[in-house]
Every structure is written in structure tokens, then in C-alpha cells.
Amino acid sequence: MAAQDRWIVLSCVPSSGCAIFNYLSFIEVRSDQPKGAQQISGRVDFPRRSGVGKLNRGLAYAAPDKSGYNYPSNGKNLVAQNKNGYNLGPRRCGLEEVVRVKNGGTRFVDDGVRQPPQKKRKFSPIVWDIEEKEVRISSRNRVVSTPTTLSSPPSPCTSSIVSDEGVTKHSVSANLIEEVQHLPPKSSVFGFAAVSGQQCPDDEPEQGLVRKEIVQAPNIFTSRWSSDSDDEDVSRSEEKSRSSSLESGECERDDLEGDLIVLNQSNERSSCVLSACEDGDMECQSVSYGVMDIDDKREEDVAVDQPELDVEEPTGRGVNMLLGCRSVFEYAKLNKISEGTYGIVYRARDKKTGEIVALKKVKILDRRDFEEYGFPLTSLREINILASFDHPSIVKVKEVVVDDHENVYMVMEYMQHDFKGLMESMKHPFSTSDVKCLMLQLLEGVKYLHDNWVLHRDMKTSNLLLNNQGELKICDFGMARQYGSPLKPYTTKVVTQWYRAPELLLGAKKYSTAVDMWSVGCIMAELLAKEPLFKGTSEIDQLRKIFDTLGTPSEKIWAGFSQLPGAKANYSKQLYNLLRRKFPAASFTGSPVLSDAGFDLLNRLLTYDPEKRITADDALNHDWFHELPLPKSKEFLPTFPPKM
Ligand SMILES: Nc1ncnc2c1ncn2[C@@H]1O[C@H](COP(=O)(O)OP(=O)(O)OP(=O)(O)O)[C@@H](O)[C@H]1O
């Protein structure tokens, strides 16, 4: 396959300093371009960024295949330079050379340097760095696809940086270039928180004082981010259409922040492409499907705000990129598993292989919105992240397929159960060794996410799947987003209410991995008790329920608590942490029992202060997992009758 038939993804750069690329894009490498540097058809749009320079459009070029290139392991580093040769930093790409010319003539050139093999992701998905904006993908010029080739090229997404404390961390690097997936023809690719201690000993709960056992849990905020002094405005837009089908305890998802999105692929004839763009001052970003045609207004913008392009305009127009995706009719739908806010999930069979899969149809909530704004961001985000991840505790996306009506489906590995449904149908709760086994898998998955700078933000039992091999996998990444340094304000309307961390309920705009850890604590409690821990009926009721159990937080146990928007409300003072009552060390009443070590872990997960809340890494090393009963191995987990 010639290079010019490939699709490549140009990635974006976080918004630091002079970094001016904010998006990744999918760009078609065309064969009808001049020699040497093959022009990549399409438009590359960038969000407007104050102080950085407006980037509206660029053109991408790629050199022809110099054969013998053994993707992905031989990926080269590319350097982006502006017109004056200013080096914008290394980028890595799965193609031999990629030259991207943006406004002002920025181009990527091969610097001949090899990237050391890196870790974790199959490829780097997105860096989304757009705060709380409505982001949609335009249905005009549509194209979609996602990688299915799950080879694991070294991740270009991480690089070492030095944190505030001088500790070397991995971070999502700026300046990414996504890698090309080489695909076979036709395969579409695609107190109380008396801190950790939060303890109020069971034998003396009424004695008045909460024991404050300050445990030096890793400091999530300070260890991973620089100062949060950047008080960026969060421009958030409400999603116009909402589903009324929210499950009990769920909040509406009102944020569509984050950005876009990946999907790369190639096959012999056509591929799916996404590019990202910004809609003028409105900062409504959209991703064009398919070949990007040049819209006049954007050209004007470029002309006014940017130096002249020193490259040719793209010539390609209107290729139907959906051709690159297999049809959903390759699968026989067997039954509907679930209909959620953003998707309908079916059990289906691959007609060719007989394999049973899960098909998640992306729900278009409002057709007119779709026409105008395109493919829902949450779905793109989910596809992108899932396609980029490769971990036993994260559900795998096999490919993306389409139907005749432009509906898009994710094809995922099929998992027989979700924990919400499972626990509703179980007569007895999981045993302690079952829960340990499940918690280890869950924490491994969460650690993987956090190591890759992704917040899931919607951890709950219905988003945890279990198969008959005893494997637990996290799904539903529609709310996930990349985070980085410095800590940015995000929307607070994330995480289903029952699992939502107190800092979110109290309106903290800056939050991070600790929100997922709180949810993990709620899940641990639920796995043990077979009942959700805090079943609030509203946000205020949710807080009330948390405070009633863990005690009302104060500045003393949670530094910064009093500054949170929601802290001003008049909460009734509950001085004690009564969690141990719900999980006693021994019980004759049927309450779930929990050893001191187990209770300590639960308490650390449900620590008010996010900075003191335990991390996934530390939780995995917690003593509870080393004491008897030991975690069961997956193969010995109970099996359950199939849900129908
Ligand atoms: N790979 C899979 N295999 C089997 N069932 C699945 C799979 N993925 C999802 N499901 C089922 O579909 C349900 C909804 O999936 P998912 O959460 O991804 O959709 P959603 O539309 O985002 O839902 P919600 O609005 O609840 O967040 C899950 O709770 C689970 O029961």
C-alpha cells in the first residue's frame, strides 16, 4: 500500500506557551499531489486561542512512502517548524515524513530522530484542551472511522516532564502526531474525613470526637499538577438536546467540553477522516467528516488573521469517507441490551466469524442538531479513547461501522453482565475475596486511565462490565477527558450523582483523578453491600447523605473546603464518621463485614479532601489485598445466568 493511500492523523498540542496546535486532525494523504511532498487533502482547523495566534486552517503534506518503513516501531520524530524555522517541538508520526503547513507555513519535517519506545496506549488519542465548550462534529463532509488494528505502537503521547516537586512524571506531550493504522482492505477501522483516617471508631462513635488520623496519602493535586492559579473562564454550553431517560441517581451531562477526536485508519481505497475546526468566535468546534472542503469564510479568516499560506489549497472534495467503514449489516443484531443517554447497546453476531459482540449505536439526540453540528462529541470522545486504550480492564472497541442512515456504531467485545444489573439480580452480595478480585481489576483499570492522564468521570456500577471469565472491564467513556498540567477548570456536572465526589457536589471547578477514586470507593461499598452507598435524590440530598454517614466536613479536615461554592450552605453538623456502622468488623445482622484493613481502604477512598484521597496506585498496594481471605482469582469468580 502506498503511503499516499494512507490516512494520517495530525495531533494537537496542549495550549502551553507558544504551542499553537490545539487539535489533532485526520487528514487524507492523497495520491494526486506534487512529488516529494504529497499534499494531504483537507482542511485542518484550529481553535482560536488568545495570545497564541489564531489558527484556522492548515494544509497537511506527507512525503511519499519510502518503503521499508516498518510502522509502527520505526516511527520517526517530526519537528514542526514555522515559516522562519522556529521549532515548535517534536512530533511523532507513523508516517515517514509528514509536513503540515498551517497558516504561516508551519510544517513538520523529519528530524531523523527516533522516539524511544514508549508505553501504554496503543496510540495517543486526543489531547483535548478546550474547556467546557460545546463541541460537535460536523456532519457535512462526513467521514468516520476508528482504528481497530490493535497493534501497540509506542505511545507518542507521553513524555517526561518535571512536576512541581521535581519528580519526573509522564505527561501527555504537546505536539502529537497520531499514528497511522495500516489496515487490510475493507476492514474498517477503525472526616470524616478525618482524612484518610476519617475514622470514628465503631466502639465510641458517640463519644464526640472524630479521630483525625492524618495519613500521608499522595497529594493528588500537588503531585500531578502545577498551580491552579490560572483562573480560566469556563465557557460551557449546554447540550441542546437531552435525553429524558436518565437513570435514577444520574445527573444530566451538561458538558461537552473536551475536544476531538481521533479516528484514524487507512485502507486501500478510502478511509475515514476527522478534522477539527472552530466555528469562528463562537468557539463552536466541529469536526468535519470526510474530505474537508474549504469554506470561504474560513479562508477569509485565515487571510485576515494569519500570514499567507505558502502552500497550495487542497483540491480534493467530497469523498465519501464512510466508504472506509464496514457496514453494520456485517453484524446480525440479536437483542437490545440497554438504551442509555447516549447510545443504544445491542448484542450482535458477526455474520462472518460468528463472534458475539456488543454494538453501541451512537444516539443522535436531535437530528437537526446533528445536521448542523454533527456527530456528538461524547461519542467521538468515547470511540477515540477506547480505540486508543489497550488494557484488560478497559472494554475493547473492535471497529466502528455505519448503516445506510449515517448512524455510527461501535463494535465492542461483548461482556455478559454489568454490575448494576448483576447486583440487582443477585441474592447475596459478593464475598470478600470476590470483592478483592474485582477491586484489583477495577483499580488496575483506573490506574491505567490515570497513568494516561484520562479521567473517566462517570464511574458507576452500570459502567463496569463482567464477562464469564471473571474479567471486569470499565466502559462508557463518553464523559472521560484528558487532563494535564496546569489543572484546569472543568465542568462539575460529571459523574452520576450517587458516585459523585463531594468536591464536585460542592461545585469545585478544578478537580482531578480523585473524583474517580471517590467513585471507586462508592463502588467498593456497593460491591460489599450489594446496595449503593449514597442514594441521594438530588445534589443537596446527596451531600446530606454523605455528611450523615461520614460527618460534616470542615476546613480542619479538608483544607479549601470553605472556599468551595457549595460550602456556604447551612449543613446540619454531623460530627462523627459513622461509616463503620455500615461495614462492621463482625455482624450478626447481615451487614457486610469488613476487616480493619478493608475499612481503612474504604475510608481512604471516601476521604473528603481530594488531596488526601488515596490514589489507584496506592490502593492497589493496600494491605487489604494481602490479608486473608486473599483475592479470588478471576477464573473462580461466580458465574451468573445470562441476562436477556
Ligand atoms: N461491551 C459491552 N458488552 C455488553 N454490554 C455492554 C457493553 N457496553 C455497554 N453495555 C451495556 O450497555 C449499558 C450502557 O452502556 P454505556 O454506558 O456505554 O451507554 P450509555 O448510553 O453511555 O449509557 P449511560 O447513559 O447509562 O451512561 C451498560 O450498562 C451495559 O449494560
PDB file of C-alpha atoms in Angstrom, residues 276-503:
ATOM      1  CA  ALA A 276     -11.278  19.576  13.925  1.00  0.00           C
ATOM      2  CA  CYS A 277     -12.213  23.120  13.396  1.00  0.00           C
ATOM      3  CA  GLU A 278     -13.514  26.095  15.161  1.00  0.00           C
ATOM      4  CA  ASP A 279     -16.510  27.997  14.214  1.00  0.00           C
ATOM      5  CA  GLY A 280     -15.279  31.497  14.360  1.00  0.00           C
ATOM      6  CA  ASP A 281     -15.737  33.454  17.506  1.00  0.00           C
ATOM      7  CA  MET A 282     -18.424  31.209  18.686  1.00  0.00           C
ATOM      8  CA  GLU A 283     -15.824  28.687  19.557  1.00  0.00           C
ATOM      9  CA  CYS A 284     -18.056  26.008  18.438  1.00  0.00           C
ATOM     10  CA  GLN A 285     -15.711  23.429  17.261  1.00  0.00           C
ATOM     11  CA  SER A 286     -16.645  20.896  14.850  1.00  0.00           C
ATOM     12  CA  VAL A 287     -15.047  18.095  13.173  1.00  0.00           C
ATOM     13  CA  SER A 288     -15.551  17.693   9.543  1.00  0.00           C
ATOM     14  CA  TYR A 289     -16.150  14.308   8.376  1.00  0.00           C
ATOM     15  CA  GLY A 290     -14.542  13.368   5.318  1.00  0.00           C
ATOM     16  CA  VAL A 291     -12.702  15.389   2.941  1.00  0.00           C
ATOM     17  CA  MET A 292     -12.528  18.766   4.186  1.00  0.00           C
ATOM     18  CA  ASP A 293     -13.590  21.295   1.764  1.00  0.00           C
ATOM     19  CA  ILE A 294     -12.584  24.806   2.147  1.00  0.00           C
ATOM     20  CA  ASP A 295     -15.172  27.087   3.354  1.00  0.00           C
ATOM     21  CA  ASP A 296     -14.920  30.617   2.184  1.00  0.00           C
ATOM     22  CA  LYS A 297     -15.412  32.232   5.479  1.00  0.00           C
ATOM     23  CA  ARG A 298     -12.597  30.311   6.933  1.00  0.00           C
ATOM     24  CA  GLU A 299     -10.400  31.298   4.104  1.00  0.00           C
ATOM     25  CA  GLU A 300     -11.178  34.895   4.819  1.00  0.00           C
ATOM     26  CA  ASP A 301     -10.337  34.359   8.428  1.00  0.00           C
ATOM     27  CA  VAL A 302      -7.064  32.984   7.502  1.00  0.00           C
ATOM     28  CA  ALA A 303      -6.383  35.792   5.158  1.00  0.00           C
ATOM     29  CA  VAL A 304      -7.123  38.400   7.771  1.00  0.00           C
ATOM     30  CA  ASP A 305      -5.535  36.860  10.783  1.00  0.00           C
ATOM     31  CA  GLN A 306      -2.788  34.762   9.518  1.00  0.00           C
ATOM     32  CA  PRO A 307       0.197  35.088   7.356  1.00  0.00           C
ATOM     33  CA  GLU A 308      -0.310  33.878   3.929  1.00  0.00           C
ATOM     34  CA  LEU A 309      -0.240  30.236   3.337  1.00  0.00           C
ATOM     35  CA  ASP A 310       2.704  29.228   1.333  1.00  0.00           C
ATOM     36  CA  VAL A 311       1.154  26.112   0.093  1.00  0.00           C
ATOM     37  CA  GLU A 312      -1.440  25.068  -2.336  1.00  0.00           C
ATOM     38  CA  GLU A 313      -5.014  24.772  -1.385  1.00  0.00           C
ATOM     39  CA  PRO A 314      -6.263  21.289  -1.216  1.00  0.00           C
ATOM     40  CA  THR A 315      -8.010  20.117  -4.233  1.00  0.00           C
ATOM     41  CA  GLY A 316      -9.900  17.122  -3.075  1.00  0.00           C
ATOM     42  CA  ARG A 317     -13.532  17.462  -2.268  1.00  0.00           C
ATOM     43  CA  GLY A 318     -16.414  15.411  -1.272  1.00  0.00           C
ATOM     44  CA  VAL A 319     -15.016  11.965  -0.957  1.00  0.00           C
ATOM     45  CA  ASN A 320     -17.428   9.840   0.920  1.00  0.00           C
ATOM     46  CA  MET A 321     -15.297   8.710   3.742  1.00  0.00           C
ATOM     47  CA  LEU A 322     -17.892   6.423   5.155  1.00  0.00           C
ATOM     48  CA  LEU A 323     -16.814   4.095   2.457  1.00  0.00           C
ATOM     49  CA  GLY A 324     -13.931   3.202   4.663  1.00  0.00           C
ATOM     50  CA  CYS A 325     -16.117   1.758   7.341  1.00  0.00           C
ATOM     51  CA  ARG A 326     -17.687  -1.611   7.206  1.00  0.00           C
ATOM     52  CA  SER A 327     -21.411  -1.803   7.303  1.00  0.00           C
ATOM     53  CA  VAL A 328     -23.358  -2.651  10.386  1.00  0.00           C
ATOM     54  CA  PHE A 329     -25.011  -5.269   8.241  1.00  0.00           C
ATOM     55  CA  GLU A 330     -21.926  -7.334   8.703  1.00  0.00           C
ATOM     56  CA  TYR A 331     -23.480  -7.996  12.060  1.00  0.00           C
ATOM     57  CA  ALA A 332     -26.794  -9.585  12.950  1.00  0.00           C
ATOM     58  CA  LYS A 333     -28.444  -7.771  15.808  1.00  0.00           C
ATOM     59  CA  LEU A 334     -29.628 -10.278  18.375  1.00  0.00           C
ATOM     60  CA  ASN A 335     -31.185  -8.212  21.099  1.00  0.00           C
ATOM     61  CA  LYS A 336     -31.104  -4.824  22.705  1.00  0.00           C
ATOM     62  CA  ILE A 337     -29.040  -4.836  25.884  1.00  0.00           C
ATOM     63  CA  SER A 338     -29.580  -1.348  27.039  1.00  0.00           C
ATOM     64  CA  GLU A 339     -30.587   2.090  25.975  1.00  0.00           C
ATOM     65  CA  GLY A 340     -28.647   4.799  27.731  1.00  0.00           C
ATOM     66  CA  THR A 341     -28.418   8.507  27.367  1.00  0.00           C
ATOM     67  CA  TYR A 342     -26.011   8.472  24.518  1.00  0.00           C
ATOM     68  CA  GLY A 343     -26.330   5.130  22.959  1.00  0.00           C
ATOM     69  CA  ILE A 344     -28.280   2.009  22.382  1.00  0.00           C
ATOM     70  CA  VAL A 345     -26.346  -1.152  23.018  1.00  0.00           C
ATOM     71  CA  TYR A 346     -27.172  -4.367  21.188  1.00  0.00           C
ATOM     72  CA  ARG A 347     -25.863  -7.858  21.394  1.00  0.00           C
ATOM     73  CA  ALA A 348     -24.923  -8.889  17.897  1.00  0.00           C
ATOM     74  CA  ARG A 349     -23.183 -11.587  15.968  1.00  0.00           C
ATOM     75  CA  ASP A 350     -20.516 -11.101  13.373  1.00  0.00           C
ATOM     76  CA  LYS A 351     -22.036 -12.802  10.356  1.00  0.00           C
ATOM     77  CA  LYS A 352     -18.673 -13.904   9.079  1.00  0.00           C
ATOM     78  CA  THR A 353     -16.972 -15.141  12.185  1.00  0.00           C
ATOM     79  CA  GLY A 354     -19.945 -15.881  14.395  1.00  0.00           C
ATOM     80  CA  GLU A 355     -18.347 -13.862  17.146  1.00  0.00           C
ATOM     81  CA  ILE A 356     -20.736 -12.272  19.596  1.00  0.00           C
ATOM     82  CA  VAL A 357     -20.110  -8.583  20.041  1.00  0.00           C
ATOM     83  CA  ALA A 358     -21.730  -5.565  21.585  1.00  0.00           C
ATOM     84  CA  LEU A 359     -22.858  -2.884  19.155  1.00  0.00           C
ATOM     85  CA  LYS A 360     -23.272   0.551  20.585  1.00  0.00           C
ATOM     86  CA  LYS A 361     -25.244   2.772  18.310  1.00  0.00           C
ATOM     87  CA  VAL A 362     -24.448   6.393  18.751  1.00  0.00           C
ATOM     88  CA  LYS A 363     -27.631   8.108  19.634  1.00  0.00           C
ATOM     89  CA  ILE A 364     -28.356  11.252  17.762  1.00  0.00           C
ATOM     90  CA  LEU A 365     -30.485  13.117  20.238  1.00  0.00           C
ATOM     91  CA  ASP A 366     -31.637  15.740  17.860  1.00  0.00           C
ATOM     92  CA  ARG A 367     -31.460  15.207  14.154  1.00  0.00           C
ATOM     93  CA  ARG A 368     -31.389  18.908  13.405  1.00  0.00           C
ATOM     94  CA  ASP A 369     -28.501  19.385  15.757  1.00  0.00           C
ATOM     95  CA  PHE A 370     -26.804  16.569  14.030  1.00  0.00           C
ATOM     96  CA  GLU A 371     -27.251  18.171  10.658  1.00  0.00           C
ATOM     97  CA  GLU A 372     -25.903  21.398  11.987  1.00  0.00           C
ATOM     98  CA  TYR A 373     -23.235  20.327  14.410  1.00  0.00           C
ATOM     99  CA  GLY A 374     -22.681  16.772  13.515  1.00  0.00           C
ATOM    100  CA  PHE A 375     -21.650  13.743  15.390  1.00  0.00           C
ATOM    101  CA  PRO A 376     -21.936  14.013  19.169  1.00  0.00           C
ATOM    102  CA  LEU A 377     -18.734  14.778  20.883  1.00  0.00           C
ATOM    103  CA  THR A 378     -19.324  12.381  23.724  1.00  0.00           C
ATOM    104  CA  SER A 379     -19.411   9.532  21.274  1.00  0.00           C
ATOM    105  CA  LEU A 380     -16.320  10.633  19.445  1.00  0.00           C
ATOM    106  CA  ARG A 381     -14.571  11.025  22.687  1.00  0.00           C
ATOM    107  CA  GLU A 382     -15.566   7.572  23.726  1.00  0.00           C
ATOM    108  CA  ILE A 383     -14.549   5.983  20.452  1.00  0.00           C
ATOM    109  CA  ASN A 384     -11.292   7.779  20.478  1.00  0.00           C
ATOM    110  CA  ILE A 385     -10.327   6.841  23.976  1.00  0.00           C
ATOM    111  CA  LEU A 386     -11.481   3.284  23.779  1.00  0.00           C
ATOM    112  CA  ALA A 387      -9.739   2.787  20.487  1.00  0.00           C
ATOM    113  CA  SER A 388      -6.521   4.102  21.897  1.00  0.00           C
ATOM    114  CA  PHE A 389      -6.545   2.075  25.065  1.00  0.00           C
ATOM    115  CA  ASP A 390      -5.339  -1.403  25.469  1.00  0.00           C
ATOM    116  CA  HIS A 391      -5.805  -2.781  28.925  1.00  0.00           C
ATOM    117  CA  PRO A 392      -7.532  -5.883  30.234  1.00  0.00           C
ATOM    118  CA  SER A 393      -9.731  -3.767  32.480  1.00  0.00           C
ATOM    119  CA  ILE A 394     -10.919  -1.448  29.723  1.00  0.00           C
ATOM    120  CA  VAL A 395     -13.520  -2.673  27.279  1.00  0.00           C
ATOM    121  CA  LYS A 396     -12.125  -3.043  23.778  1.00  0.00           C
ATOM    122  CA  VAL A 397     -13.522  -1.450  20.675  1.00  0.00           C
ATOM    123  CA  LYS A 398     -13.048  -3.624  17.646  1.00  0.00           C
ATOM    124  CA  GLU A 399     -14.189  -1.302  14.940  1.00  0.00           C
ATOM    125  CA  VAL A 400     -16.689   1.333  14.000  1.00  0.00           C
ATOM    126  CA  VAL A 401     -19.377   0.549  11.487  1.00  0.00           C
ATOM    127  CA  VAL A 402     -22.117   2.538   9.832  1.00  0.00           C
ATOM    128  CA  ASP A 403     -25.548   1.892   8.449  1.00  0.00           C
ATOM    129  CA  ASP A 404     -27.426   3.282   5.483  1.00  0.00           C
ATOM    130  CA  HIS A 405     -28.763   6.154   7.510  1.00  0.00           C
ATOM    131  CA  GLU A 406     -25.449   7.501   8.600  1.00  0.00           C
ATOM    132  CA  ASN A 407     -25.743   6.009  12.023  1.00  0.00           C
ATOM    133  CA  VAL A 408     -22.482   5.086  13.605  1.00  0.00           C
ATOM    134  CA  TYR A 409     -21.918   2.044  15.783  1.00  0.00           C
ATOM    135  CA  MET A 410     -19.061   0.991  17.979  1.00  0.00           C
ATOM    136  CA  VAL A 411     -18.334  -2.674  17.859  1.00  0.00           C
ATOM    137  CA  MET A 412     -17.065  -3.791  21.233  1.00  0.00           C
ATOM    138  CA  GLU A 413     -16.115  -7.024  22.823  1.00  0.00           C
ATOM    139  CA  TYR A 414     -19.218  -8.482  24.366  1.00  0.00           C
ATOM    140  CA  MET A 415     -19.453  -8.622  28.120  1.00  0.00           C
ATOM    141  CA  GLN A 416     -22.186 -10.711  29.638  1.00  0.00           C
ATOM    142  CA  HIS A 417     -23.036  -8.510  32.594  1.00  0.00           C
ATOM    143  CA  ASP A 418     -22.867  -5.089  34.044  1.00  0.00           C
ATOM    144  CA  PHE A 419     -22.536  -4.833  37.779  1.00  0.00           C
ATOM    145  CA  LYS A 420     -25.633  -2.783  38.288  1.00  0.00           C
ATOM    146  CA  GLY A 421     -27.843  -5.374  36.675  1.00  0.00           C
ATOM    147  CA  LEU A 422     -25.893  -8.153  38.262  1.00  0.00           C
ATOM    148  CA  MET A 423     -26.238  -6.909  41.785  1.00  0.00           C
ATOM    149  CA  GLU A 424     -29.903  -6.237  41.298  1.00  0.00           C
ATOM    150  CA  SER A 425     -30.417  -9.861  40.427  1.00  0.00           C
ATOM    151  CA  MET A 426     -28.039 -11.403  42.955  1.00  0.00           C
ATOM    152  CA  LYS A 427     -29.484 -12.875  46.100  1.00  0.00           C
ATOM    153  CA  HIS A 428     -26.357 -12.393  48.177  1.00  0.00           C
ATOM    154  CA  PRO A 429     -23.571  -9.895  47.964  1.00  0.00           C
ATOM    155  CA  PHE A 430     -20.179 -10.828  46.645  1.00  0.00           C
ATOM    156  CA  SER A 431     -17.850 -12.466  49.123  1.00  0.00           C
ATOM    157  CA  THR A 432     -14.876 -10.552  50.439  1.00  0.00           C
ATOM    158  CA  SER A 433     -12.463 -12.461  48.214  1.00  0.00           C
ATOM    159  CA  ASP A 434     -14.710 -11.815  45.208  1.00  0.00           C
ATOM    160  CA  VAL A 435     -14.735  -8.130  46.002  1.00  0.00           C
ATOM    161  CA  LYS A 436     -10.976  -8.090  46.350  1.00  0.00           C
ATOM    162  CA  CYS A 437     -10.597  -9.714  42.963  1.00  0.00           C
ATOM    163  CA  LEU A 438     -12.986  -7.225  41.397  1.00  0.00           C
ATOM    164  CA  MET A 439     -11.462  -4.245  43.138  1.00  0.00           C
ATOM    165  CA  LEU A 440      -7.999  -5.195  41.968  1.00  0.00           C
ATOM    166  CA  GLN A 441      -9.190  -5.324  38.382  1.00  0.00           C
ATOM    167  CA  LEU A 442     -11.040  -2.071  38.759  1.00  0.00           C
ATOM    168  CA  LEU A 443      -8.088  -0.323  40.337  1.00  0.00           C
ATOM    169  CA  GLU A 444      -5.771  -1.631  37.643  1.00  0.00           C
ATOM    170  CA  GLY A 445      -8.054  -0.121  35.027  1.00  0.00           C
ATOM    171  CA  VAL A 446      -8.331   3.177  36.861  1.00  0.00           C
ATOM    172  CA  LYS A 447      -4.605   3.316  37.369  1.00  0.00           C
ATOM    173  CA  TYR A 448      -4.140   2.775  33.659  1.00  0.00           C
ATOM    174  CA  LEU A 449      -6.505   5.637  32.898  1.00  0.00           C
ATOM    175  CA  HIS A 450      -4.862   7.963  35.334  1.00  0.00           C
ATOM    176  CA  ASP A 451      -1.385   6.983  34.228  1.00  0.00           C
ATOM    177  CA  ASN A 452      -2.520   8.003  30.787  1.00  0.00           C
ATOM    178  CA  TRP A 453      -3.915  11.264  32.019  1.00  0.00           C
ATOM    179  CA  VAL A 454      -7.509  10.423  31.492  1.00  0.00           C
ATOM    180  CA  LEU A 455     -10.312  10.994  33.946  1.00  0.00           C
ATOM    181  CA  HIS A 456     -13.244   8.683  33.455  1.00  0.00           C
ATOM    182  CA  ARG A 457     -15.655  10.924  35.334  1.00  0.00           C
ATOM    183  CA  ASP A 458     -18.567   8.549  35.178  1.00  0.00           C
ATOM    184  CA  MET A 459     -17.520   5.590  37.231  1.00  0.00           C
ATOM    185  CA  LYS A 460     -20.540   3.644  38.392  1.00  0.00           C
ATOM    186  CA  THR A 461     -21.664   0.061  38.578  1.00  0.00           C
ATOM    187  CA  SER A 462     -23.558   0.185  35.283  1.00  0.00           C
ATOM    188  CA  ASN A 463     -20.319   1.193  33.605  1.00  0.00           C
ATOM    189  CA  LEU A 464     -18.472  -1.797  34.941  1.00  0.00           C
ATOM    190  CA  LEU A 465     -18.854  -4.936  32.916  1.00  0.00           C
ATOM    191  CA  LEU A 466     -18.154  -8.536  33.765  1.00  0.00           C
ATOM    192  CA  ASN A 467     -17.709 -11.450  31.447  1.00  0.00           C
ATOM    193  CA  ASN A 468     -17.913 -15.152  32.078  1.00  0.00           C
ATOM    194  CA  GLN A 469     -14.172 -15.329  32.509  1.00  0.00           C
ATOM    195  CA  GLY A 470     -14.443 -13.193  35.598  1.00  0.00           C
ATOM    196  CA  GLU A 471     -12.962 -10.186  33.872  1.00  0.00           C
ATOM    197  CA  LEU A 472     -14.108  -6.770  34.931  1.00  0.00           C
ATOM    198  CA  LYS A 473     -13.896  -4.004  32.364  1.00  0.00           C
ATOM    199  CA  ILE A 474     -14.669  -0.340  32.503  1.00  0.00           C
ATOM    200  CA  CYS A 475     -16.891   1.025  29.749  1.00  0.00           C
ATOM    201  CA  ASP A 476     -18.667   4.227  28.788  1.00  0.00           C
ATOM    202  CA  PHE A 477     -16.022   6.800  28.204  1.00  0.00           C
ATOM    203  CA  GLY A 478     -18.430   9.428  26.975  1.00  0.00           C
ATOM    204  CA  MET A 479     -17.608  11.606  29.928  1.00  0.00           C
ATOM    205  CA  ALA A 480     -13.928  10.910  30.017  1.00  0.00           C
ATOM    206  CA  ARG A 481     -11.437  13.583  29.314  1.00  0.00           C
ATOM    207  CA  GLN A 482      -7.796  14.161  29.258  1.00  0.00           C
ATOM    208  CA  TYR A 483      -6.338  16.257  31.962  1.00  0.00           C
ATOM    209  CA  GLY A 484      -2.972  17.758  32.400  1.00  0.00           C
ATOM    210  CA  SER A 485      -0.922  20.460  33.845  1.00  0.00           C
ATOM    211  CA  PRO A 486      -1.881  23.015  34.840  1.00  0.00           C
ATOM    212  CA  LEU A 487      -5.087  21.939  36.372  1.00  0.00           C
ATOM    213  CA  LYS A 488      -7.939  23.462  34.522  1.00  0.00           C
ATOM    214  CA  PRO A 489     -11.456  24.247  35.444  1.00  0.00           C
ATOM    215  CA  TYR A 490     -13.790  21.565  34.264  1.00  0.00           C
ATOM    216  CA  THR A 491     -17.459  21.177  34.484  1.00  0.00           C
ATOM    217  CA  THR A 492     -18.790  19.893  37.752  1.00  0.00           C
ATOM    218  CA  LYS A 493     -21.742  18.096  36.287  1.00  0.00           C
ATOM    219  CA  VAL A 494     -19.949  14.890  35.888  1.00  0.00           C
ATOM    220  CA  VAL A 495     -20.250  11.534  37.497  1.00  0.00           C
ATOM    221  CA  THR A 496     -23.602  10.059  38.196  1.00  0.00           C
ATOM    222  CA  GLN A 497     -24.835  11.644  41.368  1.00  0.00           C
ATOM    223  CA  TRP A 498     -24.606   8.632  43.639  1.00  0.00           C
ATOM    224  CA  TYR A 499     -20.946   8.213  42.812  1.00  0.00           C
ATOM    225  CA  ARG A 500     -20.082  11.874  42.618  1.00  0.00           C
ATOM    226  CA  ALA A 501     -17.265  13.183  44.763  1.00  0.00           C
ATOM    227  CA  PRO A 502     -18.066  15.839  47.369  1.00  0.00           C
ATOM    228  CA  GLU A 503     -15.809  18.385  45.718  1.00  0.00           C
TER     229      GLU A 503
END
